[in-house]
Amino acid sequence: MNLPIPKDSTGGLVISALFGIIFGVLLNKGRVSDYNVIVNQFRFKDFTVLKIMLTAIIVGGLGVFAMKGFGWIEAYQVEDANVLGLVIGSLIFGVGMVLYGYCPGTAVAAIATGRLHAMVGFLGMLLGGIVYAFSYPWLKANILSIGQLGKVRLDEVTGLPSIVWWVILPVVALFTFRFIERKATAAKA
Amino acid sequence: MKTESNASTSGLSLSQKGWNPYIVGIGIGVLSWLAFLVVNKPIGMSTEISKFSGWVVELFAGKEAVTNNAYWGSKAPAFGYSTVFLLFTAVGAFLSAKLGKDISFEKVPEVWEQYQGPSVAKRMIAAFFGGAILLFGARLAGGCTSGHGISGTMQLALSSWIFFPVMFIGGIVAARLLFRKKANA
């Protein structure tokens, strides 16, 4: 079989359905389709979100780095670093995530588990997407144009090769996990 | 905390309410490998939701309004891989919740109620407005928790490593303001 499969072919769509189901199961079993779990991360009362994300980044990143090395992946697919847009957008996103209690992916999962406020928030997301699309020309000219660094990666920016990053990041993650778990044990005692 | 789940996280049965978060993280990491390898398409969600926005506009204002738009015009919203992925994420979450007895028609979640009171209208307005700025922010930043937070960071994208901490700062500040004083029940 030749990989990758064209994603919009019939085979690609079948794979997409399968991947979607797995992602949905993981989000629900990770309990991040629960409002309380998400907002309690930002209150430092529950570290589920951080544990899931950091683990996914490390496991995923090591694998993707290796597959790139083997030539199984042709190119990285990263977004432009438009610094002003990123900073404003990410801040707004964080506020929205706490108000709504979900991010786009976990919102889809929460809606499927019946959460009515998640459904109302989805309508809000649709509106947000519409407002963005119609303000795009202005944003592009005045916000996204400031601090354009391009589709760059940490190794290119810092001069530290990827492999060094993949030694540093897992160590940082492990220390973070140890810290979190120790605090949790101390809180129980 | 009452929100501390009573679900056991020591097994991996679909009938459990939750699994160990590290195992879930490994699962999402491995799923990302497969996404790259099999279809060469990293996991993402917010671009797809803004396509749904495009379809809403198409429904009320006609196709022209979308194809003439500077944002959608360049990425004409079409049904495809990511649409299926979004829909089946819902299917997966539904099956998991059904088997794990986690289906709930929740209107006002617990932590919200503790601090903001039991008003359904207030919660719905906050969810709507929160959802709106969430997607607007995601598009301005070029991705969400999936596209940047997981798929981008694992590729060492600078944009994603800016997104991750700044998003957390925004969330922490919002949580401070929102969950400061308990509501008088």
mmCIF file of N, CA, C and O in Angstrom, chain B residues 100-163:
data_model
loop_
_atom_site.group_PDB
_atom_site.id
_atom_site.type_symbol
_atom_site.label_atom_id
_atom_site.label_comp_id
_atom_site.label_asym_id
_atom_site.label_seq_id
_atom_site.Cartn_x
_atom_site.Cartn_y
_atom_site.Cartn_z
ATOM 1 N N GLY B 100 -19.763 4.512 29.049
ATOM 2 C CA GLY B 100 -19.217 4.905 30.349
ATOM 3 C C GLY B 100 -20.228 5.621 31.232
ATOM 4 O O GLY B 100 -19.868 6.157 32.270
ATOM 5 N N LYS B 101 -21.480 5.642 30.788
ATOM 6 C CA LYS B 101 -22.569 6.308 31.540
ATOM 7 C C LYS B 101 -22.207 7.765 31.865
ATOM 8 O O LYS B 101 -22.275 8.216 33.000
ATOM 9 N N ASP B 102 -21.804 8.489 30.829
ATOM 10 C CA ASP B 102 -21.395 9.884 31.005
ATOM 11 C C ASP B 102 -22.281 10.810 30.170
ATOM 12 O O ASP B 102 -21.934 11.946 29.900
ATOM 13 N N ILE B 103 -23.440 10.313 29.729
ATOM 14 C CA ILE B 103 -24.361 11.179 28.983
ATOM 15 C C ILE B 103 -25.090 12.060 29.993
ATOM 16 O O ILE B 103 -25.589 11.578 31.000
ATOM 17 N N SER B 104 -25.090 13.383 29.735
ATOM 18 C CA SER B 104 -25.777 14.282 30.658
ATOM 19 C C SER B 104 -26.235 15.522 29.904
ATOM 20 O O SER B 104 -25.469 16.099 29.132
ATOM 21 N N PHE B 105 -27.493 15.895 30.106
ATOM 22 C CA PHE B 105 -28.002 17.085 29.420
ATOM 23 C C PHE B 105 -27.767 18.315 30.282
ATOM 24 O O PHE B 105 -28.668 19.123 30.530
ATOM 25 N N GLU B 106 -26.528 18.399 30.726
ATOM 26 C CA GLU B 106 -26.102 19.464 31.632
ATOM 27 C C GLU B 106 -26.375 20.855 31.041
ATOM 28 O O GLU B 106 -26.055 21.113 29.891
ATOM 29 N N LYS B 107 -26.959 21.714 31.879
ATOM 30 C CA LYS B 107 -27.172 23.102 31.450
ATOM 31 C C LYS B 107 -26.191 24.020 32.164
ATOM 32 O O LYS B 107 -25.627 24.926 31.581
ATOM 33 N N VAL B 108 -26.025 23.802 33.471
ATOM 34 C CA VAL B 108 -25.123 24.633 34.263
ATOM 35 C C VAL B 108 -24.130 23.714 34.974
ATOM 36 O O VAL B 108 -24.510 22.984 35.881
ATOM 37 N N PRO B 109 -22.876 23.713 34.547
ATOM 38 C CA PRO B 109 -21.905 22.811 35.179
ATOM 39 C C PRO B 109 -21.573 23.232 36.614
ATOM 40 O O PRO B 109 -21.781 24.387 37.000
ATOM 41 N N GLU B 110 -21.054 22.262 37.361
ATOM 42 C CA GLU B 110 -20.867 22.422 38.800
ATOM 43 C C GLU B 110 -20.007 23.625 39.215
ATOM 44 O O GLU B 110 -20.424 24.448 40.036
ATOM 45 N N VAL B 111 -18.813 23.724 38.646
ATOM 46 C CA VAL B 111 -17.917 24.810 39.055
ATOM 47 C C VAL B 111 -18.534 26.172 38.714
ATOM 48 O O VAL B 111 -18.465 27.111 39.497
ATOM 49 N N TRP B 112 -19.149 26.252 37.548
ATOM 50 C CA TRP B 112 -19.821 27.495 37.158
ATOM 51 C C TRP B 112 -20.885 27.861 38.187
ATOM 52 O O TRP B 112 -20.973 29.006 38.640
ATOM 53 N N GLU B 113 -21.697 26.883 38.560
ATOM 54 C CA GLU B 113 -22.803 27.135 39.492
ATOM 55 C C GLU B 113 -22.283 27.616 40.852
ATOM 56 O O GLU B 113 -22.849 28.518 41.463
ATOM 57 N N GLN B 114 -21.172 27.011 41.301
ATOM 58 C CA GLN B 114 -20.603 27.405 42.598
ATOM 59 C C GLN B 114 -20.258 28.889 42.647
ATOM 60 O O GLN B 114 -20.418 29.535 43.677
ATOM 61 N N TYR B 115 -19.773 29.401 41.527
ATOM 62 C CA TYR B 115 -19.282 30.787 41.538
ATOM 63 C C TYR B 115 -20.207 31.775 40.843
ATOM 64 O O TYR B 115 -20.209 32.956 41.160
ATOM 65 N N GLN B 116 -20.955 31.293 39.865
ATOM 66 C CA GLN B 116 -21.779 32.217 39.074
ATOM 67 C C GLN B 116 -23.263 31.979 39.275
ATOM 68 O O GLN B 116 -24.078 32.668 38.659
ATOM 69 N N GLY B 117 -23.608 31.027 40.097
ATOM 70 C CA GLY B 117 -25.016 30.804 40.401
ATOM 71 C C GLY B 117 -25.716 29.880 39.428
ATOM 72 O O GLY B 117 -25.148 29.503 38.400
ATOM 73 N N PRO B 118 -26.949 29.510 39.743
ATOM 74 C CA PRO B 118 -27.661 28.476 38.974
ATOM 75 C C PRO B 118 -28.405 28.986 37.738
ATOM 76 O O PRO B 118 -29.067 28.200 37.063
ATOM 77 N N SER B 119 -28.310 30.281 37.426
ATOM 78 C CA SER B 119 -29.083 30.820 36.293
ATOM 79 C C SER B 119 -28.686 30.159 34.970
ATOM 80 O O SER B 119 -27.524 30.204 34.554
ATOM 81 N N VAL B 120 -29.678 29.547 34.312
ATOM 82 C CA VAL B 120 -29.429 28.889 33.026
ATOM 83 C C VAL B 120 -29.140 29.934 31.955
ATOM 84 O O VAL B 120 -28.217 29.781 31.148
ATOM 85 N N ALA B 121 -29.915 31.031 31.986
ATOM 86 C CA ALA B 121 -29.740 32.067 30.969
ATOM 87 C C ALA B 121 -28.320 32.643 31.020
ATOM 88 O O ALA B 121 -27.650 32.791 29.997
ATOM 89 N N LYS B 122 -27.850 32.910 32.230
ATOM 90 C CA LYS B 122 -26.511 33.478 32.394
ATOM 91 C C LYS B 122 -25.447 32.518 31.848
ATOM 92 O O LYS B 122 -24.526 32.925 31.145
ATOM 93 N N ARG B 123 -25.603 31.227 32.163
ATOM 94 C CA ARG B 123 -24.635 30.236 31.686
ATOM 95 C C ARG B 123 -24.655 30.127 30.160
ATOM 96 O O ARG B 123 -23.614 30.032 29.515
ATOM 97 N N MET B 124 -25.857 30.150 29.588
ATOM 98 C CA MET B 124 -25.966 29.999 28.134
ATOM 99 C C MET B 124 -25.362 31.215 27.414
ATOM 100 O O MET B 124 -24.694 31.066 26.390
ATOM 101 N N ILE B 125 -25.599 32.394 27.961
ATOM 102 C CA ILE B 125 -25.023 33.602 27.350
ATOM 103 C C ILE B 125 -23.496 33.532 27.409
ATOM 104 O O ILE B 125 -22.807 33.818 26.440
ATOM 105 N N ALA B 126 -22.970 33.095 28.565
ATOM 106 C CA ALA B 126 -21.518 32.988 28.710
ATOM 107 C C ALA B 126 -20.952 31.943 27.748
ATOM 108 O O ALA B 126 -19.903 32.160 27.126
ATOM 109 N N ALA B 127 -21.652 30.819 27.604
ATOM 110 C CA ALA B 127 -21.180 29.765 26.703
ATOM 111 C C ALA B 127 -21.178 30.271 25.259
ATOM 112 O O ALA B 127 -20.224 30.035 24.504
ATOM 113 N N PHE B 128 -22.234 30.993 24.893
ATOM 114 C CA PHE B 128 -22.344 31.516 23.526
ATOM 115 C C PHE B 128 -21.228 32.524 23.246
ATOM 116 O O PHE B 128 -20.495 32.408 22.268
ATOM 117 N N PHE B 129 -21.088 33.474 24.149
ATOM 118 C CA PHE B 129 -20.064 34.508 23.961
ATOM 119 C C PHE B 129 -18.664 33.884 24.031
ATOM 120 O O PHE B 129 -17.783 34.206 23.231
ATOM 121 N N GLY B 130 -18.469 32.977 24.983
ATOM 122 C CA GLY B 130 -17.176 32.289 25.111
ATOM 123 C C GLY B 130 -16.840 31.523 23.843
ATOM 124 O O GLY B 130 -15.713 31.576 23.350
ATOM 125 N N GLY B 131 -17.826 30.826 23.297
ATOM 126 C CA GLY B 131 -17.610 30.078 22.056
ATOM 127 C C GLY B 131 -17.228 31.002 20.909
ATOM 128 O O GLY B 131 -16.348 30.693 20.105
ATOM 129 N N ALA B 132 -17.903 32.173 20.863
ATOM 130 C CA ALA B 132 -17.638 33.126 19.781
ATOM 131 C C ALA B 132 -16.199 33.632 19.832
ATOM 132 O O ALA B 132 -15.478 33.603 18.828
ATOM 133 N N ILE B 133 -15.745 34.054 21.012
ATOM 134 C CA ILE B 133 -14.375 34.594 21.070
ATOM 135 C C ILE B 133 -13.357 33.461 20.958
ATOM 136 O O ILE B 133 -12.252 33.648 20.470
ATOM 137 N N LEU B 134 -13.755 32.253 21.370
ATOM 138 C CA LEU B 134 -12.860 31.096 21.241
ATOM 139 C C LEU B 134 -12.498 30.847 19.779
ATOM 140 O O LEU B 134 -11.326 30.723 19.421
ATOM 141 N N LEU B 135 -13.520 30.803 18.928
ATOM 142 C CA LEU B 135 -13.221 30.491 17.529
ATOM 143 C C LEU B 135 -12.558 31.676 16.828
ATOM 144 O O LEU B 135 -11.655 31.501 15.998
ATOM 145 N N PHE B 136 -12.990 32.881 17.183
ATOM 146 C CA PHE B 136 -12.344 34.072 16.620
ATOM 147 C C PHE B 136 -10.855 34.055 16.984
ATOM 148 O O PHE B 136 -9.982 34.239 16.135
ATOM 149 N N GLY B 137 -10.561 33.779 18.254
ATOM 150 C CA GLY B 137 -9.177 33.728 18.714
ATOM 151 C C GLY B 137 -8.389 32.630 18.018
ATOM 152 O O GLY B 137 -7.236 32.824 17.628
ATOM 153 N N ALA B 138 -9.020 31.489 17.846
ATOM 154 C CA ALA B 138 -8.348 30.369 17.189
ATOM 155 C C ALA B 138 -7.968 30.717 15.761
ATOM 156 O O ALA B 138 -6.859 30.427 15.304
ATOM 157 N N ARG B 139 -8.870 31.379 15.061
ATOM 158 C CA ARG B 139 -8.577 31.733 13.664
ATOM 159 C C ARG B 139 -7.484 32.815 13.590
ATOM 160 O O ARG B 139 -6.618 32.770 12.740
ATOM 161 N N LEU B 140 -7.530 33.740 14.523
ATOM 162 C CA LEU B 140 -6.523 34.800 14.537
ATOM 163 C C LEU B 140 -5.143 34.203 14.854
ATOM 164 O O LEU B 140 -4.121 34.608 14.291
ATOM 165 N N ALA B 141 -5.131 33.200 15.736
ATOM 166 C CA ALA B 141 -3.867 32.571 16.117
ATOM 167 C C ALA B 141 -3.439 31.513 15.102
ATOM 168 O O ALA B 141 -2.293 31.073 15.115
ATOM 169 N N GLY B 142 -4.361 31.112 14.238
ATOM 170 C CA GLY B 142 -4.031 30.112 13.221
ATOM 171 C C GLY B 142 -4.188 28.679 13.696
ATOM 172 O O GLY B 142 -3.653 27.757 13.082
ATOM 173 N N GLY B 143 -4.920 28.481 14.772
ATOM 174 C CA GLY B 143 -5.149 27.111 15.234
ATOM 175 C C GLY B 143 -5.703 27.076 16.633
ATOM 176 O O GLY B 143 -5.810 28.101 17.289
ATOM 177 N N CYS B 144 -6.059 25.872 17.081
ATOM 178 C CA CYS B 144 -6.644 25.733 18.415
ATOM 179 C C CYS B 144 -5.808 24.773 19.246
ATOM 180 O O CYS B 144 -4.655 24.517 18.942
ATOM 181 N N THR B 145 -6.431 24.235 20.270
ATOM 182 C CA THR B 145 -5.725 23.310 21.153
ATOM 183 C C THR B 145 -5.243 22.064 20.402
ATOM 184 O O THR B 145 -4.233 21.477 20.762
ATOM 185 N N SER B 146 -5.998 21.659 19.368
ATOM 186 C CA SER B 146 -5.552 20.512 18.574
ATOM 187 C C SER B 146 -4.481 20.924 17.569
ATOM 188 O O SER B 146 -3.372 20.403 17.568
ATOM 189 N N GLY B 147 -4.825 21.889 16.706
ATOM 190 C CA GLY B 147 -3.928 22.261 15.619
ATOM 191 C C GLY B 147 -2.605 22.837 16.086
ATOM 192 O O GLY B 147 -1.534 22.466 15.611
ATOM 193 N N HIS B 148 -2.675 23.769 17.043
ATOM 194 C CA HIS B 148 -1.457 24.343 17.616
ATOM 195 C C HIS B 148 -0.995 23.525 18.824
ATOM 196 O O HIS B 148 0.143 23.077 18.896
ATOM 197 N N GLY B 149 -1.920 23.382 19.787
ATOM 198 C CA GLY B 149 -1.576 22.830 21.101
ATOM 199 C C GLY B 149 -0.979 21.447 21.036
ATOM 200 O O GLY B 149 -0.138 21.097 21.861
ATOM 201 N N ILE B 150 -1.398 20.644 20.056
ATOM 202 C CA ILE B 150 -0.856 19.292 19.955
ATOM 203 C C ILE B 150 -0.082 19.097 18.645
ATOM 204 O O ILE B 150 1.112 18.840 18.655
ATOM 205 N N SER B 151 -0.771 19.287 17.497
ATOM 206 C CA SER B 151 -0.105 18.989 16.219
ATOM 207 C C SER B 151 1.069 19.918 15.925
ATOM 208 O O SER B 151 2.090 19.486 15.385
ATOM 209 N N GLY B 152 0.932 21.190 16.262
ATOM 210 C CA GLY B 152 1.997 22.148 15.962
ATOM 211 C C GLY B 152 3.164 22.046 16.928
ATOM 212 O O GLY B 152 4.326 22.031 16.514
ATOM 213 N N THR B 153 2.848 21.966 18.220
ATOM 214 C CA THR B 153 3.929 21.882 19.213
ATOM 215 C C THR B 153 4.798 20.660 18.969
ATOM 216 O O THR B 153 6.008 20.721 19.116
ATOM 217 N N MET B 154 4.190 19.536 18.570
ATOM 218 C CA MET B 154 4.984 18.315 18.385
ATOM 219 C C MET B 154 5.884 18.393 17.151
ATOM 220 O O MET B 154 6.813 17.620 17.014
ATOM 221 N N GLN B 155 5.605 19.364 16.284
ATOM 222 C CA GLN B 155 6.503 19.596 15.151
ATOM 223 C C GLN B 155 7.471 20.730 15.449
ATOM 224 O O GLN B 155 8.149 21.225 14.563
ATOM 225 N N LEU B 156 7.480 21.178 16.707
ATOM 226 C CA LEU B 156 8.343 22.272 17.157
ATOM 227 C C LEU B 156 8.052 23.587 16.437
ATOM 228 O O LEU B 156 8.953 24.417 16.254
ATOM 229 N N ALA B 157 6.800 23.789 16.035
ATOM 230 C CA ALA B 157 6.437 25.042 15.373
ATOM 231 C C ALA B 157 6.554 26.197 16.359
ATOM 232 O O ALA B 157 6.016 26.133 17.459
ATOM 233 N N LEU B 158 7.241 27.257 15.947
ATOM 234 C CA LEU B 158 7.354 28.439 16.814
ATOM 235 C C LEU B 158 5.968 28.996 17.137
ATOM 236 O O LEU B 158 5.670 29.325 18.287
ATOM 237 N N SER B 159 5.106 29.082 16.098
ATOM 238 C CA SER B 159 3.763 29.636 16.299
ATOM 239 C C SER B 159 3.022 28.889 17.410
ATOM 240 O O SER B 159 2.377 29.490 18.262
ATOM 241 N N SER B 160 3.152 27.577 17.427
ATOM 242 C CA SER B 160 2.425 26.762 18.399
ATOM 243 C C SER B 160 3.000 26.902 19.803
ATOM 244 O O SER B 160 2.260 26.862 20.785
ATOM 245 N N TRP B 161 4.317 27.074 19.879
ATOM 246 C CA TRP B 161 4.937 27.258 21.191
ATOM 247 C C TRP B 161 4.711 28.666 21.724
ATOM 248 O O TRP B 161 4.945 28.949 22.892
ATOM 249 N N ILE B 162 4.274 29.593 20.867
ATOM 250 C CA ILE B 162 3.790 30.888 21.366
ATOM 251 C C ILE B 162 2.349 30.709 21.841
ATOM 252 O O ILE B 162 1.972 31.130 22.923
ATOM 253 N N PHE B 163 1.553 30.017 21.024
ATOM 254 C CA PHE B 163 0.139 29.799 21.355
ATOM 255 C C PHE B 163 -0.043 29.139 22.725
ATOM 256 O O PHE B 163 -0.836 29.606 23.547
#
